[in-house]
Amino acid sequence: MVKDLANKIQGANYYCFAECGHLPQIEYPQQFTQVVHEFIRGC
């Protein structure tokens, strides 16, 4: 559902951290940081 919504929003990006709970910044800190940096660079 969320992926479909992101596809309908111009400029939106969808990221999924495999087997992640509610805290991607704790469970996948390096990947999370990279996604956030890419978002900030795109602003």
PDB file of C-alpha atoms in Angstrom, residues 6-29:
ATOM      1  CA  ALA A   6       4.866   6.561  -3.202  1.00  0.00           C
ATOM      2  CA  ASN A   7       4.562   5.665  -6.886  1.00  0.00           C
ATOM      3  CA  LYS A   8       1.727   8.185  -7.215  1.00  0.00           C
ATOM      4  CA  ILE A   9       3.655  11.054  -5.621  1.00  0.00           C
ATOM      5  CA  GLN A  10       6.005  12.863  -7.986  1.00  0.00           C
ATOM      6  CA  GLY A  11       9.556  12.856  -6.647  1.00  0.00           C
ATOM      7  CA  ALA A  12       8.779  10.399  -3.842  1.00  0.00           C
ATOM      8  CA  ASN A  13      11.164   7.574  -3.010  1.00  0.00           C
ATOM      9  CA  TYR A  14      10.286   4.318  -1.279  1.00  0.00           C
ATOM     10  CA  TYR A  15      12.791   2.405   0.842  1.00  0.00           C
ATOM     11  CA  CYS A  16      12.217  -0.904   2.594  1.00  0.00           C
ATOM     12  CA  PHE A  17      14.601  -2.302   5.185  1.00  0.00           C
ATOM     13  CA  ALA A  18      14.242  -6.095   5.025  1.00  0.00           C
ATOM     14  CA  GLU A  19      12.967  -7.743   8.200  1.00  0.00           C
ATOM     15  CA  CYS A  20      13.057  -4.433  10.066  1.00  0.00           C
ATOM     16  CA  GLY A  21      10.746  -3.550  12.911  1.00  0.00           C
ATOM     17  CA  HIS A  22       9.847  -0.008  13.902  1.00  0.00           C
ATOM     18  CA  LEU A  23      13.363   1.350  14.450  1.00  0.00           C
ATOM     19  CA  PRO A  24      15.382   1.284  11.227  1.00  0.00           C
ATOM     20  CA  GLN A  25      17.778   3.882  12.638  1.00  0.00           C
ATOM     21  CA  ILE A  26      18.745   1.345  15.343  1.00  0.00           C
ATOM     22  CA  GLU A  27      18.458  -1.911  13.379  1.00  0.00           C
ATOM     23  CA  TYR A  28      20.145  -0.651  10.183  1.00  0.00           C
ATOM     24  CA  PRO A  29      22.044   2.507  11.169  1.00  0.00           C
TER      25      PRO A  29
END
